[in-house]
Tab-separated table of C-alpha atoms and ligand atoms in Angstrom:
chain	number	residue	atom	x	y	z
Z	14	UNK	CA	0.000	0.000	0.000
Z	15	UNK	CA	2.743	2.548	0.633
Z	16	UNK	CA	4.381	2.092	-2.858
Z	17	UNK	CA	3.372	4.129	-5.008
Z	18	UNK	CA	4.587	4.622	-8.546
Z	19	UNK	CA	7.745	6.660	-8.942
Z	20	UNK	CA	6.392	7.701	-12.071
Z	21	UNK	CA	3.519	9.450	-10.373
Z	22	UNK	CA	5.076	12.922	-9.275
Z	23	UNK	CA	4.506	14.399	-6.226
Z	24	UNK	CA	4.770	17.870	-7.337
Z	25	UNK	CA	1.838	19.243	-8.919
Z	26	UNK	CA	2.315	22.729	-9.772
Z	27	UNK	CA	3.313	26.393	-9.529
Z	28	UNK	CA	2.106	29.246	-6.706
Z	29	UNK	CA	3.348	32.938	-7.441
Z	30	UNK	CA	4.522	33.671	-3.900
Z	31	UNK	CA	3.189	37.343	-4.479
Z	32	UNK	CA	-0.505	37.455	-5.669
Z	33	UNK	CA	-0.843	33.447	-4.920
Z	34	UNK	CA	-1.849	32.136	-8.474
Z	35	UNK	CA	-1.407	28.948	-9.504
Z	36	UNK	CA	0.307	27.558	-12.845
Z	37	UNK	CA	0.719	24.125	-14.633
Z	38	UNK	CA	4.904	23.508	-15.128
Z	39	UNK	CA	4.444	22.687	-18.542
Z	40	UNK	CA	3.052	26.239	-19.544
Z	41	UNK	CA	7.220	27.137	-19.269
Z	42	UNK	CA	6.531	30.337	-17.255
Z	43	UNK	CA	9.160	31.659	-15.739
Z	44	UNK	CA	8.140	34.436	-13.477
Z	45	UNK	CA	4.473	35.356	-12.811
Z	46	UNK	CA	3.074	36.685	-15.974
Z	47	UNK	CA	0.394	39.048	-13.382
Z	48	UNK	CA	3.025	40.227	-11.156
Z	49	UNK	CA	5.058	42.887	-13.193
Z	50	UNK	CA	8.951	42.768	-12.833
Z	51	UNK	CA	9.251	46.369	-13.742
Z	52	UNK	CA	8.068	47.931	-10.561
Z	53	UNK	CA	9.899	46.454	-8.102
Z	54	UNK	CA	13.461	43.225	-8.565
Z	55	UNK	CA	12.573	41.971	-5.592
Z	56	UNK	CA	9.289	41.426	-5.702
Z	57	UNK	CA	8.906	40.023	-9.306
Z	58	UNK	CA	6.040	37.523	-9.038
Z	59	UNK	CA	8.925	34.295	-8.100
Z	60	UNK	CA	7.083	31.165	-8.224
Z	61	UNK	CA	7.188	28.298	-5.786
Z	62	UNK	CA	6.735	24.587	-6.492
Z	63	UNK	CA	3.783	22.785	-4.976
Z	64	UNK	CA	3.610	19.244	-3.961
Z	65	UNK	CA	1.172	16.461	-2.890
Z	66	UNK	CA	2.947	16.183	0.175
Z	67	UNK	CA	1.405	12.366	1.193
Z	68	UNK	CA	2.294	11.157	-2.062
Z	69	UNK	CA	5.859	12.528	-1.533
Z	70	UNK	CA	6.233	10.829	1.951
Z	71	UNK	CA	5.164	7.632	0.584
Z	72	UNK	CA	7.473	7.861	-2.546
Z	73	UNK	CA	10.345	8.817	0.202
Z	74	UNK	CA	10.006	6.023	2.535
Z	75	UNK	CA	10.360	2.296	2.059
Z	76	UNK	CA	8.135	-0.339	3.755
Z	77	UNK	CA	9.621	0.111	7.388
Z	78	UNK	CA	8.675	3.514	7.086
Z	79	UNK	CA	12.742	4.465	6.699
Z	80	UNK	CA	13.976	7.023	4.505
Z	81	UNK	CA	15.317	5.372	1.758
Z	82	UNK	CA	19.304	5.527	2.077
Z	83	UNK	CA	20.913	4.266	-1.487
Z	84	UNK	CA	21.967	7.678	-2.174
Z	85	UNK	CA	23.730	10.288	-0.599
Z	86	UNK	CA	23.382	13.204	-2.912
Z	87	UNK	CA	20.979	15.810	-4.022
Z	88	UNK	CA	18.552	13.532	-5.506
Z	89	UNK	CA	18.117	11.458	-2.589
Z	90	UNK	CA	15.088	13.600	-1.908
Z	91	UNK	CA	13.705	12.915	-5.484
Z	92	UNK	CA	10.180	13.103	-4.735
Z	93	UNK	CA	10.640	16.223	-3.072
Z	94	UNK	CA	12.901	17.801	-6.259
Z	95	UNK	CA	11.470	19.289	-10.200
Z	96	UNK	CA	12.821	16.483	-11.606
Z	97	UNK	CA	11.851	13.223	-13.443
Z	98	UNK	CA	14.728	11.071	-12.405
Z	99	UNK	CA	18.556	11.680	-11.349
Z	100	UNK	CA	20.627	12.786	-14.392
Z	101	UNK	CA	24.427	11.505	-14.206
Z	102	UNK	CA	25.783	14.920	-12.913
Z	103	UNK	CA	28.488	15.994	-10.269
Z	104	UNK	CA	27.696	14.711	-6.950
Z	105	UNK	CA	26.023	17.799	-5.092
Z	106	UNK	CA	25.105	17.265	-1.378
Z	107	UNK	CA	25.760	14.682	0.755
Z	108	UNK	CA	27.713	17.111	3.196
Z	109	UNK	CA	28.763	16.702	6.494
Z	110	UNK	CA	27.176	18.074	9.483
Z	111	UNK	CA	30.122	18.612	11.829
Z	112	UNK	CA	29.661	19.117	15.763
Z	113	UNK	CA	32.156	21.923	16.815
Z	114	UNK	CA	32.642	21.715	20.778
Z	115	UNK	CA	35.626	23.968	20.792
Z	116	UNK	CA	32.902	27.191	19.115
Z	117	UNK	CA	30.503	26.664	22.253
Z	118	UNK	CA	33.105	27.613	24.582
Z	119	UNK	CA	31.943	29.553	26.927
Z	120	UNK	CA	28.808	30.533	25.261
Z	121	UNK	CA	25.870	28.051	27.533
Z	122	UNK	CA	24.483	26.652	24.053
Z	123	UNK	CA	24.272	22.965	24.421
Z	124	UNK	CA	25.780	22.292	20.643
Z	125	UNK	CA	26.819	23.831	17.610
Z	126	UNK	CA	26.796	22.319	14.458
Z	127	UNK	CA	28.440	23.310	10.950
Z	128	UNK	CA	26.837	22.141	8.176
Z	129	UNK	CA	30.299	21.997	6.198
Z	130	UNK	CA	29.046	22.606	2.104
Z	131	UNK	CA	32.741	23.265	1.339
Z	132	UNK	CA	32.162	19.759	0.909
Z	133	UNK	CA	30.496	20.071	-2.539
Z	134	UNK	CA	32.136	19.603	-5.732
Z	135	UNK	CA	32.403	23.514	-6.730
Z	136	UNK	CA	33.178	24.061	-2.508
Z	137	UNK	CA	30.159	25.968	-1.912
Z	138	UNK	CA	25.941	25.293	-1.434
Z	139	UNK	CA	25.655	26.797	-5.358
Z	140	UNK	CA	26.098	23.093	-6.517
Z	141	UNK	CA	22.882	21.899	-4.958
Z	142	UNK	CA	20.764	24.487	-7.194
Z	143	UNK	CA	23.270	23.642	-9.857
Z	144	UNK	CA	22.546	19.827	-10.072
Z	145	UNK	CA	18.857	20.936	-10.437
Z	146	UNK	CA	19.506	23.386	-13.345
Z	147	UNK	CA	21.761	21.117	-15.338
Z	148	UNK	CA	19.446	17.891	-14.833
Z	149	UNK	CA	16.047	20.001	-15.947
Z	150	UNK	CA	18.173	21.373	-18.427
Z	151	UNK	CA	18.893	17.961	-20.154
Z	152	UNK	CA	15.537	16.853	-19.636
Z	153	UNK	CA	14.909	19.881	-22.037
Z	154	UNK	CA	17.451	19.452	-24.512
Z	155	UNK	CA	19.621	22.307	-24.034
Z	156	UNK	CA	23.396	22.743	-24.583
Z	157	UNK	CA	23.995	26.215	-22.693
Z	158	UNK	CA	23.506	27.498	-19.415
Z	159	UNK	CA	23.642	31.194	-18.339
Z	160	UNK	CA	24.274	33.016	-14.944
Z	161	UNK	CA	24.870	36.295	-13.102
Z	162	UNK	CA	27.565	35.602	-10.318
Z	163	UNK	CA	30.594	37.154	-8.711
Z	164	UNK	CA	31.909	33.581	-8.428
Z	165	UNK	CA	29.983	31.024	-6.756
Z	166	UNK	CA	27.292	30.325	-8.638
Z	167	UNK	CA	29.507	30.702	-11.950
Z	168	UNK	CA	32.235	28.420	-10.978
Z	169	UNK	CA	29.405	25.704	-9.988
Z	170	UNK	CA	28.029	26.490	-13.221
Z	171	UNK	CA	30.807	25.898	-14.961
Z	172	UNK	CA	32.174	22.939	-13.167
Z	173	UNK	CA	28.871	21.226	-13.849
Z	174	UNK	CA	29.290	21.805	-17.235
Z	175	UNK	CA	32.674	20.890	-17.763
Z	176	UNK	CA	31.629	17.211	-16.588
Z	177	UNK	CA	28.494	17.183	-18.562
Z	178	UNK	CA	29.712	18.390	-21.794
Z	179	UNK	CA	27.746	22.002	-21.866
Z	180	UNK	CA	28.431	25.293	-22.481
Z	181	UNK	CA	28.688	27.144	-19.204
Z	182	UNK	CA	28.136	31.544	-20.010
Z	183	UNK	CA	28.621	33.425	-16.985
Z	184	UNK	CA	28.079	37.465	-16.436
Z	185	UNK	CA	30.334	38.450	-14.055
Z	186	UNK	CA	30.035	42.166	-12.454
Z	187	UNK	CA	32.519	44.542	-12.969
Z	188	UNK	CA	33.809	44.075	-9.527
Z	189	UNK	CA	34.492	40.346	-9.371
Z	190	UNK	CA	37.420	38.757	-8.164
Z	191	UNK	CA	40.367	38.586	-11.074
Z	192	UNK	CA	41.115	34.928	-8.635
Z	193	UNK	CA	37.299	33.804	-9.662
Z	194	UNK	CA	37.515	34.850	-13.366
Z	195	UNK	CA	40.589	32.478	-13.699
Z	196	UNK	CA	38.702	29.696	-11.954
Z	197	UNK	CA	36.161	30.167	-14.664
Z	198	UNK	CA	38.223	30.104	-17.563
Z	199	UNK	CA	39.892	27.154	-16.080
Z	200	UNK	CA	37.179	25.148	-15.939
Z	201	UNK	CA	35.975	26.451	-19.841
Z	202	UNK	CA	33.452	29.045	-19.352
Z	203	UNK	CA	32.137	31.920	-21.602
Z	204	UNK	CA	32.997	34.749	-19.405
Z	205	UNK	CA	31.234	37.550	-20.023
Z	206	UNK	CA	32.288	40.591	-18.287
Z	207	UNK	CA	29.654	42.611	-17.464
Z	208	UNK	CA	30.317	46.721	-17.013
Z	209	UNK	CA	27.532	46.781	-14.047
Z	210	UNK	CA	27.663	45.471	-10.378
Z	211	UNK	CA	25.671	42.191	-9.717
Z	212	UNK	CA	22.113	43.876	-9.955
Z	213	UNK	CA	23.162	44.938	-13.272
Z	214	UNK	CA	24.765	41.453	-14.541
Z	215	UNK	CA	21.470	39.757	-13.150
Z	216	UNK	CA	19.311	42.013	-15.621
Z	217	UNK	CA	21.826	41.048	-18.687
Z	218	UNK	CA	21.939	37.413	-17.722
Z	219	UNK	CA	18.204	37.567	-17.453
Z	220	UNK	CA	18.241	38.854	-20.819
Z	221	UNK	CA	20.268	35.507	-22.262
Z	222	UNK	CA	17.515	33.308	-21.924
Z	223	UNK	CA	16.445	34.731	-25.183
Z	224	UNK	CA	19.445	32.890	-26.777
Z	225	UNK	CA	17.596	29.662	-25.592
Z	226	UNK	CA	20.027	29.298	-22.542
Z	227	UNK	CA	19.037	27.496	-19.834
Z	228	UNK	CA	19.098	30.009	-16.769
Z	229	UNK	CA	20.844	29.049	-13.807
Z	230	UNK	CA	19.715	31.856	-11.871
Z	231	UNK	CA	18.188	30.881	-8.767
Z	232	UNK	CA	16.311	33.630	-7.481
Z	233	UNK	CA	13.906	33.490	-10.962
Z	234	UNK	CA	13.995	30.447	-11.900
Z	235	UNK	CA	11.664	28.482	-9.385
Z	236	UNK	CA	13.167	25.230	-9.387
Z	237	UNK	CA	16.593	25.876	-8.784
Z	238	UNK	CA	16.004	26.903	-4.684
Z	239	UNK	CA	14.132	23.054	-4.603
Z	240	UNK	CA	18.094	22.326	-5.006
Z	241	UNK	CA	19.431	24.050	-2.112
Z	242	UNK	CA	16.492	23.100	0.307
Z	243	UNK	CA	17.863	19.716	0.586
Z	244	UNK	CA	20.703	21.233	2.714
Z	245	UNK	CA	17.992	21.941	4.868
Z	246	UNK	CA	16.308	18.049	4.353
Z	247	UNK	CA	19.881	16.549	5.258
Z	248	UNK	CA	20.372	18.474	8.721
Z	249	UNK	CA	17.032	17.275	9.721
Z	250	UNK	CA	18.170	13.863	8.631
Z	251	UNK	CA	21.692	14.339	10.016
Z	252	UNK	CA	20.135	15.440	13.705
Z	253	UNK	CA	17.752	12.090	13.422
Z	254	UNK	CA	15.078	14.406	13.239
Z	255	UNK	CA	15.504	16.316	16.244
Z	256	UNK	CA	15.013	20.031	14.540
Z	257	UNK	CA	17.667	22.243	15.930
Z	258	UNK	CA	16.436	25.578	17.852
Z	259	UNK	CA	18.192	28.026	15.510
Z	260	UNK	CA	19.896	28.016	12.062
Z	261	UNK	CA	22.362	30.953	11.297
Z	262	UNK	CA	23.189	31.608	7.786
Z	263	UNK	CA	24.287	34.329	5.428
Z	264	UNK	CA	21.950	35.878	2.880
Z	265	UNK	CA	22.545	37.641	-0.236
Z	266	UNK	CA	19.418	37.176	-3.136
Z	267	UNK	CA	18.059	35.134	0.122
Z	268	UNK	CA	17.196	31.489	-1.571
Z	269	UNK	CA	19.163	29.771	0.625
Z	270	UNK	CA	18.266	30.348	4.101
Z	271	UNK	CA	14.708	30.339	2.614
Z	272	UNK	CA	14.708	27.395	0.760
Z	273	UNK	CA	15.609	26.012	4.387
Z	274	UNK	CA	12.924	27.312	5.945
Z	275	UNK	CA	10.747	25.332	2.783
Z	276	UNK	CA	12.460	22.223	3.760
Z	277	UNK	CA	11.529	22.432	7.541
Z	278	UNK	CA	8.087	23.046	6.543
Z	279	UNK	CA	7.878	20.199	4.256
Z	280	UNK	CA	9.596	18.040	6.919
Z	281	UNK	CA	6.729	18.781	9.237
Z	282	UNK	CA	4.007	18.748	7.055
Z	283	UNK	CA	4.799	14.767	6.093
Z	284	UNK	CA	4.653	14.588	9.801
Z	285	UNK	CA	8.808	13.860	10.091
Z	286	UNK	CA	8.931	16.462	12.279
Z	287	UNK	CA	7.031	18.409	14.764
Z	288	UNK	CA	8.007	21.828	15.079
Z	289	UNK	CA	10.414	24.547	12.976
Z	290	UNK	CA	13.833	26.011	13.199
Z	291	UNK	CA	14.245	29.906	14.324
Z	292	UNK	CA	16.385	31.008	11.403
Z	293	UNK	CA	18.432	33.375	11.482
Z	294	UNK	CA	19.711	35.322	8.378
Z	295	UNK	CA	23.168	37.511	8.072
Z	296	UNK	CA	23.992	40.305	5.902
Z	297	UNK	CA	27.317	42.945	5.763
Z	298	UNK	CA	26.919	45.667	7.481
Z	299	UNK	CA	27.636	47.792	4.685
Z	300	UNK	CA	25.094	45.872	2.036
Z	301	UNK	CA	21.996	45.231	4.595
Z	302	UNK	CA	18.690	45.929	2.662
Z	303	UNK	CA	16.881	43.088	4.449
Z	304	UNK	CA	18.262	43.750	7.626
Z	305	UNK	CA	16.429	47.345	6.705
Z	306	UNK	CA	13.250	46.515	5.920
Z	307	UNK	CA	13.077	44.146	8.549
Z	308	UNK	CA	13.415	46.508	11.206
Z	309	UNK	CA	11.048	48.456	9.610
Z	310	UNK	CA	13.303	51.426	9.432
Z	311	UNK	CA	13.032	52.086	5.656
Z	312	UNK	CA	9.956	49.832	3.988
Z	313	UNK	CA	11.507	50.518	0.266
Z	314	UNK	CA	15.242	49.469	1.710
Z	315	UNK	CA	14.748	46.177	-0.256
Z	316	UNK	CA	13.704	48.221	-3.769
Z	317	UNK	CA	16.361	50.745	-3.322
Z	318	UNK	CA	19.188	48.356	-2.138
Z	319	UNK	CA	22.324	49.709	0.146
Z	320	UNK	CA	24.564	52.389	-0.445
Z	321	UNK	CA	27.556	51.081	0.953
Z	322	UNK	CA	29.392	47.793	-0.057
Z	323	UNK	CA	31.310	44.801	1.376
Z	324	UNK	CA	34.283	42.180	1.163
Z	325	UNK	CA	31.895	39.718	1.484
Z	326	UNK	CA	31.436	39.442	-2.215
Z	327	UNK	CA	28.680	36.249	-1.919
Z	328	UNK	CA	26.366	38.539	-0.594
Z	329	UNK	CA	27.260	42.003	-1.789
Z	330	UNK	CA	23.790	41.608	-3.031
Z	331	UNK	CA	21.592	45.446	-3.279
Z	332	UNK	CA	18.346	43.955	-4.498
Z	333	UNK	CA	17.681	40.443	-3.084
Z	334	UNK	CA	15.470	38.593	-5.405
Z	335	UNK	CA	13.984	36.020	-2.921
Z	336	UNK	CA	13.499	38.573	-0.277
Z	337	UNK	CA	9.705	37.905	0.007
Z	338	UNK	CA	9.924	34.271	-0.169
Z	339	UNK	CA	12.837	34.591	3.063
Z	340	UNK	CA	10.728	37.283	4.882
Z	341	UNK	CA	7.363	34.800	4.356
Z	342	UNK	CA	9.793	32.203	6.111
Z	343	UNK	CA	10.807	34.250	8.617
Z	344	UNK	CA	7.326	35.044	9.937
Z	345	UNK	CA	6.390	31.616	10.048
Z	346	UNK	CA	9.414	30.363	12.021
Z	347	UNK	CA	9.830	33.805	14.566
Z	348	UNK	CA	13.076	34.380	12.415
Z	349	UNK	CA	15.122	37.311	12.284
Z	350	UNK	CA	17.778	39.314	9.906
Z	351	UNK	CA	21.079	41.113	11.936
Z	352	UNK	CA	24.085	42.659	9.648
Z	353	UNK	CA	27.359	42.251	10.445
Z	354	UNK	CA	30.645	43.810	9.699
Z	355	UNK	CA	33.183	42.963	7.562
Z	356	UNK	CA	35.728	43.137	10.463
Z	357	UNK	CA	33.390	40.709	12.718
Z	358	UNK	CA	33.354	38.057	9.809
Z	359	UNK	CA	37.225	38.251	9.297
Z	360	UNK	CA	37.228	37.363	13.373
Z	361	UNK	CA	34.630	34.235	12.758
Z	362	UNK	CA	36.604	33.124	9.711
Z	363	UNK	CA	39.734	32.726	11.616
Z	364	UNK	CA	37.557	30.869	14.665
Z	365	UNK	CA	36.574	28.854	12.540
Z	366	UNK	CA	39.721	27.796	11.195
Z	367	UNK	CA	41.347	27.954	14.622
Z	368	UNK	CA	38.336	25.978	16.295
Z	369	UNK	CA	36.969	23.716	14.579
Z	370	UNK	CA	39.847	23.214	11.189
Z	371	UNK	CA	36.952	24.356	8.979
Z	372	UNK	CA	38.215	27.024	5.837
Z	373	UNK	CA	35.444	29.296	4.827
Z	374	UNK	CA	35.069	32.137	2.675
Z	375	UNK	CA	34.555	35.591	4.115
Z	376	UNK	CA	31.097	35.326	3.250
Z	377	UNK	CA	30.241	32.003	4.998
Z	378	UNK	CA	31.904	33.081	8.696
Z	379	UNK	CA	28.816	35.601	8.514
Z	380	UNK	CA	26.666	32.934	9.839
Z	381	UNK	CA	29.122	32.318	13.064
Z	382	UNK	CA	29.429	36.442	13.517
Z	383	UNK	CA	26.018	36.337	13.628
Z	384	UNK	CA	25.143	34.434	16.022
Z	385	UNK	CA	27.976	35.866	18.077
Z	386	UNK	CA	25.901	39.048	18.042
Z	387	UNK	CA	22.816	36.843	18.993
Z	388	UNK	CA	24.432	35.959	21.886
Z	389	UNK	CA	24.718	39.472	23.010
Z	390	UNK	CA	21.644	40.175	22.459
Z	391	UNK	CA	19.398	37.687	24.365
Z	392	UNK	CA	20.079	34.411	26.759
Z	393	UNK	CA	21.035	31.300	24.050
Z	394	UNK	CA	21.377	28.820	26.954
Z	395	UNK	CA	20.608	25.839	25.784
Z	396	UNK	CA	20.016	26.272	22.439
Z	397	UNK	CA	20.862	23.543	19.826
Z	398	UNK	CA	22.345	25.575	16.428
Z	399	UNK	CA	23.436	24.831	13.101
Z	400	UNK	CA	25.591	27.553	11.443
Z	401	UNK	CA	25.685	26.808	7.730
Z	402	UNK	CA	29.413	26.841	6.115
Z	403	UNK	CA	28.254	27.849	2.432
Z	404	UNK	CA	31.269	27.924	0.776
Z	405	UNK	CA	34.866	27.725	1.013
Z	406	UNK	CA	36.348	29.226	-1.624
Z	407	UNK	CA	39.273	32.155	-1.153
Z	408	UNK	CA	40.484	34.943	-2.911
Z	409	UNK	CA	42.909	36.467	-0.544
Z	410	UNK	CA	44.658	34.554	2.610
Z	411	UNK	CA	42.725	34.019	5.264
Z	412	UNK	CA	41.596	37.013	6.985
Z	413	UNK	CA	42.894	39.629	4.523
Z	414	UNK	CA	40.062	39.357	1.378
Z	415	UNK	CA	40.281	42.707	0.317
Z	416	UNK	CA	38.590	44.579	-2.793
Z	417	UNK	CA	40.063	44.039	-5.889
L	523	PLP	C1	25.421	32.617	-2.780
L	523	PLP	C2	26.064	32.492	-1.484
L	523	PLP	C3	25.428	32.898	-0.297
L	523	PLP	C4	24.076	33.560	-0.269
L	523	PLP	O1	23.030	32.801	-0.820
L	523	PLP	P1	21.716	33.556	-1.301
L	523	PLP	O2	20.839	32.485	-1.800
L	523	PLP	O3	22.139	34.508	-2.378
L	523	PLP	O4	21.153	34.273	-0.123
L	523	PLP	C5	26.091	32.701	0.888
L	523	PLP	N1	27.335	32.170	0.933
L	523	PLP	C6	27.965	31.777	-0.179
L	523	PLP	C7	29.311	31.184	-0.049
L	523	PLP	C8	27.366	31.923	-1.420
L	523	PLP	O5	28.040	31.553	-2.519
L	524	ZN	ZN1	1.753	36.764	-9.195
């Protein structure tokens, strides 16, 4: 009685996430066609994929009522993913979730937890959307891919692509690491160098899908954040389904701490789980728009971005693209947004090195600064957290990325 047909999808269709209309997948939109991009980046009518979420428990577990084990990647969550079957890709996923005594310290939480995704083939969380994109575009029969990206999501892309045989084309702000760009013409991309900052290389990349290039740009394209929730699926797996009390992690265009809010939902709607994770999103200091609009200080912070800028080039982000699906998240879990400086990350990427032998990017120690501040702020005692480690890759030694 619990088997039921793998060919029988669980997902069933699209919900625009601002006005709440639903669309068939096979109609190819992209964005909501009654939500108007014009007026406002980020708020552009991004869609969310629906499932059946009984079928999708009963497609995940076996007989004994086990999740199903034989894989250890992305696509062990198949039923829960946009696509028809695994496609032979590099292994996203599958990352460790390390316990880090030696960060607790003197803090009174009772654990800490990395969830390490320099683990990933591309060393950074990008790969999980990136297995998604590639896969759905084979199932569609194209040969190029297209993204904005200061780095991350551009090496993944291209990485991806080397081992698949497809064209990776990558717009790269003007201000993007010159130690990125050769990582992407290592690894055989089109680079193509955009005169704008990353707002302005989103627009132009946006623009490419006109060439009948697959876009791997995860904000828009709404099945590319069912990627990176399964970071979120694995640390409820990895913590035998005991949810942890908070989750700290950085946020530029905001998919990923949101798509980990989706998976904690899911999780509890198949009745895997009982309650949700408080997450906790971190921005720079000097690029904070969500931070703004979550205080409620300036309620068009989000539309008119930041004025000032950051090191922190993975989330030197001035118009997040997801920020109402992350905000929607936020409400639901009691979340909350906190900035943090550029200074204060160069402190957590060295404790992280120094205390628990993890190397992360500027970017990803945002997630440990933050919760520092947290700590400051109100009584943690107690608390179980998982600080995710997106990425690991460097441009500068250790405590000295500067702006190139
Ligand atoms: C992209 C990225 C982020 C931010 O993810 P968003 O989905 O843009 O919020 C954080 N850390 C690293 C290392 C990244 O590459
Ligand atoms: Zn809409």
């Amino acid at each position: 009685v619990l088997e039921a047909s793998p060919k029988v999808r669980a997902r069933t269709d699209l919900r625009c996430l601002r006005c709440g209309r639903h669309y068939d997948e096979s109609a190819a939109i992209y964005l909501c066609p009654s939500c108007t991009v014009g007026d406002d980046p980020s708020d552009a009518g991004v869609l969310d994929v629906q499932y059946d979420y009984d079928l999708a428990r009963r497609q995940l577990a076996d007989q004994a009522g086990e999740l199903r084990l034989e894989r250890n990647d992305v696509f062990r969550y198949l039923p829960l993913l946009p696509v028809d079957a695994p496609a032979p890709v590099l292994p996203a996923g599958g990352t460790p979730l390390v316990e880090a005594p030696r960060l607790v310290g003197s803090t009174n939480l009772e654990a800490l937890f990395l969830k390490d995704e320099t683990r990933n083939p591309s060393r950074a969380l990008k790969d999980r959307a990136t297995a998604i994109a590639v896969t759905r575009a084979l199932e569609q029969g194209h040969n190029d891919l297209v993204c904005a990206s200061a780095g991350n999501a551009a090496i993944s892309l291209a990485a991806f692509c080397a081992h698949a045989g497809l064209r990776a084309h990558a717009v790269v702000p003007h201000d993007a690491s010159e130690v990125r760009m050769q990582w992407l013409r290592a690894l055989g991309a089109d680079l193509i160098r955009s005169e704008f900052d990353y707002d302005g290389a989103y627009q132009q990349a946006e623009e490419a899908r006109d060439e009948g290039w697959y876009s791997r740009n995860c904000a828009f394209n709404p099945f590319l954040v069912e990627g990176k929730k399964t970071c979120g699926l694995e640390i409820a797996q990895q913590l035998n389904w005991r949810v942890p009390d908070l989750i700290v992690c950085p946020v530029g265009d905001a998919c990923t701490l949101a798509s980990i809010g989706k998976a904690f939902r899911e999780l509890r709607e198949m009745g895997l789980t009982g309650r949700l994770p408080r997450l906790i999103g971190v921005q720079a200091a000097g690029v904070q728009p969500l931070v703004a609009r979550y205080l409620g200080r300036d309620p068009a912070a989000v539309k008119n971005g930041s004025q000032g800028t950051t090191r922190a080039a993975s989330i030197n982000v001035g118009h997040p693209r997801n920020a109402r699906r992350l905000l929607n998240e936020l409400e639901t879990c009691d979340g909350e947004l906190l900035a943090v400086t550029d200074d204060q990350m160069a402190v957590a990427q060295l404790e992280l090195a120094r205390s628990a032998g993890v190397v992360a990017e500027l970017t990803s120690a945002a997630g440990l600064a933050g919760l520092r501040m947290l700590a400051q702020r109100e009584s943690l005692a107690g608390a179980r957290v998982v600080a995710v480690v997106t990425g690991g890759r460097l441009d500068q030694p250790i405590g000295e990325e500067v702006t190139p």
